[in-house]
mmCIF file of C-alpha atoms in Angstrom:
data_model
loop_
_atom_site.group_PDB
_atom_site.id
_atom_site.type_symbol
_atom_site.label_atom_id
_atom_site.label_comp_id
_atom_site.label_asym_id
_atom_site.label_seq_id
_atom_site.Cartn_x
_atom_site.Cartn_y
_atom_site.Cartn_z
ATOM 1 C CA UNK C 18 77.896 37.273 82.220
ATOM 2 C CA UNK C 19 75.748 40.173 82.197
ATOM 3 C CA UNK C 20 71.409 39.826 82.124
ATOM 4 C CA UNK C 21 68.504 41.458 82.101
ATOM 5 C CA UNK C 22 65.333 40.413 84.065
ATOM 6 C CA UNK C 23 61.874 41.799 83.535
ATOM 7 C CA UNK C 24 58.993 41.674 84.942
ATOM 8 C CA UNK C 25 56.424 38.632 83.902
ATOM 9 C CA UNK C 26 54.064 39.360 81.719
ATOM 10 C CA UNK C 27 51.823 40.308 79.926
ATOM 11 C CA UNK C 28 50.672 43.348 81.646
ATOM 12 C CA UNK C 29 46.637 44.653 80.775
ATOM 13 C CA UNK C 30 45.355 48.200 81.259
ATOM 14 C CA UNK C 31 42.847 50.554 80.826
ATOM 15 C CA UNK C 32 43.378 53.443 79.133
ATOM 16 C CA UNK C 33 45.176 56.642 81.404
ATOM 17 C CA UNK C 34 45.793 54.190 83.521
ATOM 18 C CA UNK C 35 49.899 54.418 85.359
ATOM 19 C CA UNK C 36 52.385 52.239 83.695
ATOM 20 C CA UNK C 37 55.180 50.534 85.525
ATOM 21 C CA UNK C 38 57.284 47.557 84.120
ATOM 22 C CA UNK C 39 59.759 46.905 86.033
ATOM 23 C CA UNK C 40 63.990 45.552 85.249
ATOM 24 C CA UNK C 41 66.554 44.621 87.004
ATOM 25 C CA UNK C 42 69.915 43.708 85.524
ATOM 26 C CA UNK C 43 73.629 42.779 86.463
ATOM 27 C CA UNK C 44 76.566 43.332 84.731
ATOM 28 C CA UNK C 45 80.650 43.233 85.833
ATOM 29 C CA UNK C 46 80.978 46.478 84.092
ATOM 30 C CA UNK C 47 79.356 49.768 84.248
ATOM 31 C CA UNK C 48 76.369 49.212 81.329
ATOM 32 C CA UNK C 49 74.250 51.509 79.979
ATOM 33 C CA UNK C 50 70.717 50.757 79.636
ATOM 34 C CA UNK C 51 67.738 50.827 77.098
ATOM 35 C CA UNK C 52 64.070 50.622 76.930
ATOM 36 C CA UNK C 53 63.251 49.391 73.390
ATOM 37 C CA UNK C 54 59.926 49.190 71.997
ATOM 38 C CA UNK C 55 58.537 46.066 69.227
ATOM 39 C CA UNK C 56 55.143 47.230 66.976
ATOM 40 C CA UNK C 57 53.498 44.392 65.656
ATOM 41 C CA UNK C 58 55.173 43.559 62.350
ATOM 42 C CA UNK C 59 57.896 45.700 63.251
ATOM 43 C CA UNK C 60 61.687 45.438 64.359
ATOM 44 C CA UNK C 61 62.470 47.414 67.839
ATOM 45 C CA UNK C 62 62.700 50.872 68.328
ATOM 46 C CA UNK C 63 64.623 52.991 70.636
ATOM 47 C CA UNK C 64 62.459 54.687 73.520
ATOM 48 C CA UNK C 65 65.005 55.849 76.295
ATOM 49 C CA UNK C 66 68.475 55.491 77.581
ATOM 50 C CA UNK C 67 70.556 56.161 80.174
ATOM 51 C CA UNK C 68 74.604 56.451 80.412
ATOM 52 C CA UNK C 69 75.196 56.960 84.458
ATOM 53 C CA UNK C 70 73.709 56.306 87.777
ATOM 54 C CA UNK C 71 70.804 58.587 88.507
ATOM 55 C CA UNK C 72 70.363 59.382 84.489
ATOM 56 C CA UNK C 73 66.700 59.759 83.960
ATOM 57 C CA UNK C 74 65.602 59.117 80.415
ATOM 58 C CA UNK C 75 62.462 60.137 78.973
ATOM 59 C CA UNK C 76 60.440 60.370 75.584
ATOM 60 C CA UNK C 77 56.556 60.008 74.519
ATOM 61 C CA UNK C 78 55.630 60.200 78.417
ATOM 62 C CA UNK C 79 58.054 57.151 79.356
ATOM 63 C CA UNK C 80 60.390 57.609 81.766
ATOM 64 C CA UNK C 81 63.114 55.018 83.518
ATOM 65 C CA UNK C 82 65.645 56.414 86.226
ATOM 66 C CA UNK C 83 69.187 54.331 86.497
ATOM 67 C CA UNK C 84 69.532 53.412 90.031
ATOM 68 C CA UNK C 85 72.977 51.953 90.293
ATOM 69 C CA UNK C 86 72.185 50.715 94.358
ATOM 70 C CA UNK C 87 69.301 48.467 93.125
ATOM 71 C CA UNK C 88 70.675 47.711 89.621
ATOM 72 C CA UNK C 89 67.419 48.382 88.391
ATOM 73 C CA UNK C 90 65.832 50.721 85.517
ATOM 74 C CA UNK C 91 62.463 50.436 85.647
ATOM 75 C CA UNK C 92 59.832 52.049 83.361
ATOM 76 C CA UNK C 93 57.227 54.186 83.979
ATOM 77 C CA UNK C 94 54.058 56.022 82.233
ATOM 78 C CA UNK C 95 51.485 58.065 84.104
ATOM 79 C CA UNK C 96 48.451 57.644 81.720
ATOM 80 C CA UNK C 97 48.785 55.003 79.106
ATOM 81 C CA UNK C 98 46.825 54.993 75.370
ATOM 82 C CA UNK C 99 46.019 52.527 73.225
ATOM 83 C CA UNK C 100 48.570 53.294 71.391
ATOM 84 C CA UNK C 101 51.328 52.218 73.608
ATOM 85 C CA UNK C 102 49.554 48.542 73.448
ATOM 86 C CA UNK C 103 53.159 46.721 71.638
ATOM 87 C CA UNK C 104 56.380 44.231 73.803
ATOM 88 C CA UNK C 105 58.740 46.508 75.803
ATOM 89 C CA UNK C 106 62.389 45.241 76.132
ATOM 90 C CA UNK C 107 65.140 46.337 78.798
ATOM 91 C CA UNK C 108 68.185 45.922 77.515
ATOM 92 C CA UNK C 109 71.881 47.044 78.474
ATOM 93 C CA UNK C 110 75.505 47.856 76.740
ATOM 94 C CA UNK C 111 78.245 46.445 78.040
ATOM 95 C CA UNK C 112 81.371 48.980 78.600
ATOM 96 C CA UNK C 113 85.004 48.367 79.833
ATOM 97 C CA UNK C 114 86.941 50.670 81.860
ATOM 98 C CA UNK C 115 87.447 54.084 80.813
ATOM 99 C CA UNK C 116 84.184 54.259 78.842
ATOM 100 C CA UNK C 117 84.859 52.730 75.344
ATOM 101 C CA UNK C 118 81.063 50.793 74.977
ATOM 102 C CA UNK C 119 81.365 47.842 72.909
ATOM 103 C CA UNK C 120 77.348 48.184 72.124
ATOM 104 C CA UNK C 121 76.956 45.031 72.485
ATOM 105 C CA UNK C 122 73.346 44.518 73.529
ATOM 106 C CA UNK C 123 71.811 42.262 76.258
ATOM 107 C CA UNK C 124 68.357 42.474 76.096
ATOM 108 C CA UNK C 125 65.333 41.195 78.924
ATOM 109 C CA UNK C 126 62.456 38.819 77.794
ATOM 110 C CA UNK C 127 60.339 41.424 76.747
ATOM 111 C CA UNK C 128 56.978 42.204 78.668
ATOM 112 C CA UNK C 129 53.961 42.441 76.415
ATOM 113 C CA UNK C 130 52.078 45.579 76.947
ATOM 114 C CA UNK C 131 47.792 45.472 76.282
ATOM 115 C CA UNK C 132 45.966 48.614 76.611
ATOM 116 C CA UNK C 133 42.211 48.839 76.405
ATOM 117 C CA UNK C 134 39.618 51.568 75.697
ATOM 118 C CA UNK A 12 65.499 59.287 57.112
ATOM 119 C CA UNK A 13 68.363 57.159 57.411
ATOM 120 C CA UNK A 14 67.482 52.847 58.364
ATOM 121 C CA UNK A 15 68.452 49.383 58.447
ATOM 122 C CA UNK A 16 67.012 47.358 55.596
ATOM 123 C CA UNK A 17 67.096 43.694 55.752
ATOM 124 C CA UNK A 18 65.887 41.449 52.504
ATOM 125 C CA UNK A 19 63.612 39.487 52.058
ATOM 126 C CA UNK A 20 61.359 39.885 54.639
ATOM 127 C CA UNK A 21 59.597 36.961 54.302
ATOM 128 C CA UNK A 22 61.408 33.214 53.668
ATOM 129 C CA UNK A 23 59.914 30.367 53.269
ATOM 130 C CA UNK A 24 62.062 27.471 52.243
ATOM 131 C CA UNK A 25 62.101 23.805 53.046
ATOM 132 C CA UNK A 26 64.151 21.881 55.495
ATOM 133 C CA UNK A 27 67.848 21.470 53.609
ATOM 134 C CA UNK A 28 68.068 24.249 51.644
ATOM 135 C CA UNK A 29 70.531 27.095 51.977
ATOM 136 C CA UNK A 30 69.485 30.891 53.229
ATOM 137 C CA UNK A 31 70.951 34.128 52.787
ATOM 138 C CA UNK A 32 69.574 36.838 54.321
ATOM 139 C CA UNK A 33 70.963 40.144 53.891
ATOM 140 C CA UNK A 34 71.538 43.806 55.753
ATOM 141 C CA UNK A 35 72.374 47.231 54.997
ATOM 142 C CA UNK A 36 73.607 49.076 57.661
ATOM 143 C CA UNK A 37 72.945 52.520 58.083
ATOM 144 C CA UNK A 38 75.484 54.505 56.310
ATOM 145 C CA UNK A 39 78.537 55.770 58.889
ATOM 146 C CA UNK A 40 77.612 52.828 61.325
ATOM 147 C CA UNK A 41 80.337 50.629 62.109
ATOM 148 C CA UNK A 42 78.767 48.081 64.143
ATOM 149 C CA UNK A 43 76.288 45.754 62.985
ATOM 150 C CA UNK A 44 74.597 43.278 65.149
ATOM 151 C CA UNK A 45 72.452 39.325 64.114
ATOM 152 C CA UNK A 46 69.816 38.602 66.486
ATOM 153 C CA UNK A 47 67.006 36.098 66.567
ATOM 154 C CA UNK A 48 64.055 36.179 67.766
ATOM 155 C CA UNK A 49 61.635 33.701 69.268
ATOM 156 C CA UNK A 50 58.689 32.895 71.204
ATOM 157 C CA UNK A 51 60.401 30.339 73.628
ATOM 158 C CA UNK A 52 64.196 32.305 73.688
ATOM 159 C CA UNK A 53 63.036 36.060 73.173
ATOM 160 C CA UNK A 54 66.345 37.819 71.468
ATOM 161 C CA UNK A 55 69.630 36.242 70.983
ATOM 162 C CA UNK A 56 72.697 37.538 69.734
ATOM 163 C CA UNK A 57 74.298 35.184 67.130
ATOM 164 C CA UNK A 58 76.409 37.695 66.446
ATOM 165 C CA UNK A 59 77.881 40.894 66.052
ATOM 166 C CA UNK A 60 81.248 42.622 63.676
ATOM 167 C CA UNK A 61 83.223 46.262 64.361
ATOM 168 C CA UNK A 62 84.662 47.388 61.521
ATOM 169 C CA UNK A 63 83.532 44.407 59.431
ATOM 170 C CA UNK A 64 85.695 42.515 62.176
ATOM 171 C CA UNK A 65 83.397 39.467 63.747
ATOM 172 C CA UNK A 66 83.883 40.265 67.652
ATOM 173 C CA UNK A 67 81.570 37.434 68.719
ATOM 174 C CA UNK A 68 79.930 34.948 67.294
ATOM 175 C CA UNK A 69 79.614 32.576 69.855
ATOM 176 C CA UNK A 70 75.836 32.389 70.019
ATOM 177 C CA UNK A 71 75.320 31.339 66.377
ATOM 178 C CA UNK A 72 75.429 27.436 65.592
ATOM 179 C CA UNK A 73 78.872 27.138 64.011
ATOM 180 C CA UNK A 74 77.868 23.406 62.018
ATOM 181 C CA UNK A 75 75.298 25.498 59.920
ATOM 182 C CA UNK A 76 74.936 29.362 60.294
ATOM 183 C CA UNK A 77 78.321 31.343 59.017
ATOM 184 C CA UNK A 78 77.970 35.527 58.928
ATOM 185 C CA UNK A 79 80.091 38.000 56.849
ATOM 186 C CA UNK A 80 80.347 41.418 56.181
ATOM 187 C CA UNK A 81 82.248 41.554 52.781
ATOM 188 C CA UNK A 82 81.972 45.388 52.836
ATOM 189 C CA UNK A 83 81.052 48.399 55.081
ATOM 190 C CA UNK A 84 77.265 48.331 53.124
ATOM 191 C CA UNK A 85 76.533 44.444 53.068
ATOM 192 C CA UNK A 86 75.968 42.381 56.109
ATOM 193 C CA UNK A 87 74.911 38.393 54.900
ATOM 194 C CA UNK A 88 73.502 35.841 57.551
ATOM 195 C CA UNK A 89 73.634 32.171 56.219
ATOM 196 C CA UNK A 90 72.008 28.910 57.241
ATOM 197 C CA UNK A 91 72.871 26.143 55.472
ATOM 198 C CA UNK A 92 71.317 23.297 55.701
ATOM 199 C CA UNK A 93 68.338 24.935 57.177
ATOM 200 C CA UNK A 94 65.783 23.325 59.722
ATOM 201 C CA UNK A 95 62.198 23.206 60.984
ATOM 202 C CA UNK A 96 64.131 24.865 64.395
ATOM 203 C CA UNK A 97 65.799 27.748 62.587
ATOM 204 C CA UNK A 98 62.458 28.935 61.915
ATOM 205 C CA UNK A 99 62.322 32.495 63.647
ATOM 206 C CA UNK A 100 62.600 36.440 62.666
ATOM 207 C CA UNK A 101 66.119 37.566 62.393
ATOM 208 C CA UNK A 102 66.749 41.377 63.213
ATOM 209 C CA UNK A 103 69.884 42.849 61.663
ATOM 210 C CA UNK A 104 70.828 46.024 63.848
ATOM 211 C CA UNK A 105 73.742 48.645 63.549
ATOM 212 C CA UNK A 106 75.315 51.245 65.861
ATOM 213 C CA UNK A 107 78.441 53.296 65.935
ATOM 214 C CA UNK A 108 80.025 52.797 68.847
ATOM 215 C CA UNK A 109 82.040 55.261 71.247
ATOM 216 C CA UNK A 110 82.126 56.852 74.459
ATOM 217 C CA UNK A 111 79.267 55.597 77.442
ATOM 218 C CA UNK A 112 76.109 55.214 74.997
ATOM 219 C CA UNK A 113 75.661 52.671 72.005
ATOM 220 C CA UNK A 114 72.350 52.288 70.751
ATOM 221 C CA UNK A 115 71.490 50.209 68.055
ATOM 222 C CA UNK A 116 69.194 50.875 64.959
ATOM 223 C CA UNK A 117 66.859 47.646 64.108
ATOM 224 C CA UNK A 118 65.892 46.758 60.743
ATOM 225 C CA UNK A 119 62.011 45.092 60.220
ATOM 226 C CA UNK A 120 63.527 41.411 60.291
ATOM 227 C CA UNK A 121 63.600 38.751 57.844
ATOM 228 C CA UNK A 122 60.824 36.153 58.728
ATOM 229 C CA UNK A 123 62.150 32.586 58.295
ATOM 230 C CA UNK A 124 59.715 29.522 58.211
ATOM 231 C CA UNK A 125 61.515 26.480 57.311
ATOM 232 C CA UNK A 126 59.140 23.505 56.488
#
């Protein structure tokens, strides 16, 4: 069945410093892929997706290229805040054949993100 | 601003008893998704409906947990009898599904403690 791997955790920086959590995944179909964000308290939130190989997807200074040849989406910030301190899940949608996704969503571990003054 | 609401979102109850916890989709969404979460399993899917059809169920306990979507705005997760193990936040999350890209919309979870 599909999976998601992620990187151990948790990962501690200082602020503005550069960001990289890294996921690998494999699925029989052609997925797309998430980076979901958990707040303390709080359910998950969207932060980026990508539908294709070599989709970049991007928001709030996160980015995460799909690289179909390493079946990997890793993410990537080049000055962190203190703000960004919250769990970071990779996750994927399965899809058949022709493009119909079924949504349903396999998710990493999650990697628990610290961020210091 | 359009969201998921789940109720409660807090549950304590003692081992035995039966739980319903409940979820409103976001309006137009047609699928909805159950996960729980843990420290020792992260996220698991128990289950997920499209079209208030259940496509998979097959990671939710069958002897005790049962899920139903009586209408298009009402999505009800039940454990009965409940257990210290059950204990866990449970995310209700819907999508509408389609072409390449299906993200799904979280709600804030329902905390569960079962003593």
């Amino acid at each position: 069945g599909d999976s998601v791997t992620q990187m151990e955790g948790p990962v501690t920086l200082s602020e503005e410093a550069f960001l990289t959590i890294n996921c690998t995944y494999t699925a029989t179909g052609y997925p797309s892929l998430f980076w979901y964000v958990q707040y303390p308290g709080e359910g998950l939130q969207l932060l980026l997706k990508a539908t294709k190989a070599d989709d970049k997807g991007s928001n709030k200074g996160f980015e995460a290229t799909y690289r179909k040849e390493t079946t990997s989406f890793h993410l990537e910030k080049g000055s962190v805040q203190v703000s960004d301190s919250a769990v970071y899940f990779c996750a994927l949608s399965d899809r058949i054949a022709g493009g119909t996704s079924y949504g349903k969503l396999t998710f990493g571990q999650g990697t628990i993100l610290t961020v210091h003054p | 601003d359009a969201r998921v609401t789940q109720t409660p979102r807090h549950k304590v109850t003692e081992m035995g008893q039966e739980v319903t916890m409940r979820c409103q989709p976001i309006l137009g969404h047609n699928t909805v998704f159950w996960y729980r979460q843990t420290m020792m399993q992260g996220l698991e899917l128990l289950a997920y409906f499209r079209n208030r059809a259940p496509l998979d169920d097959s990671g939710m306990p069958k002897d005790r947990f049962s899920a139903e979507m009586p209408d298009a705005t009402l999505a009800t997760l039940k454990i009965q009898p409940s257990e210290p193990r059950d204990s866990a936040v449970y995310f209700c999350a819907s999508g509408s599904t389609g072409a390449w890209a299906a993200e799904a919309f979280f709600g804030q979870g329902t905390r569960l403690t079962v003593v």
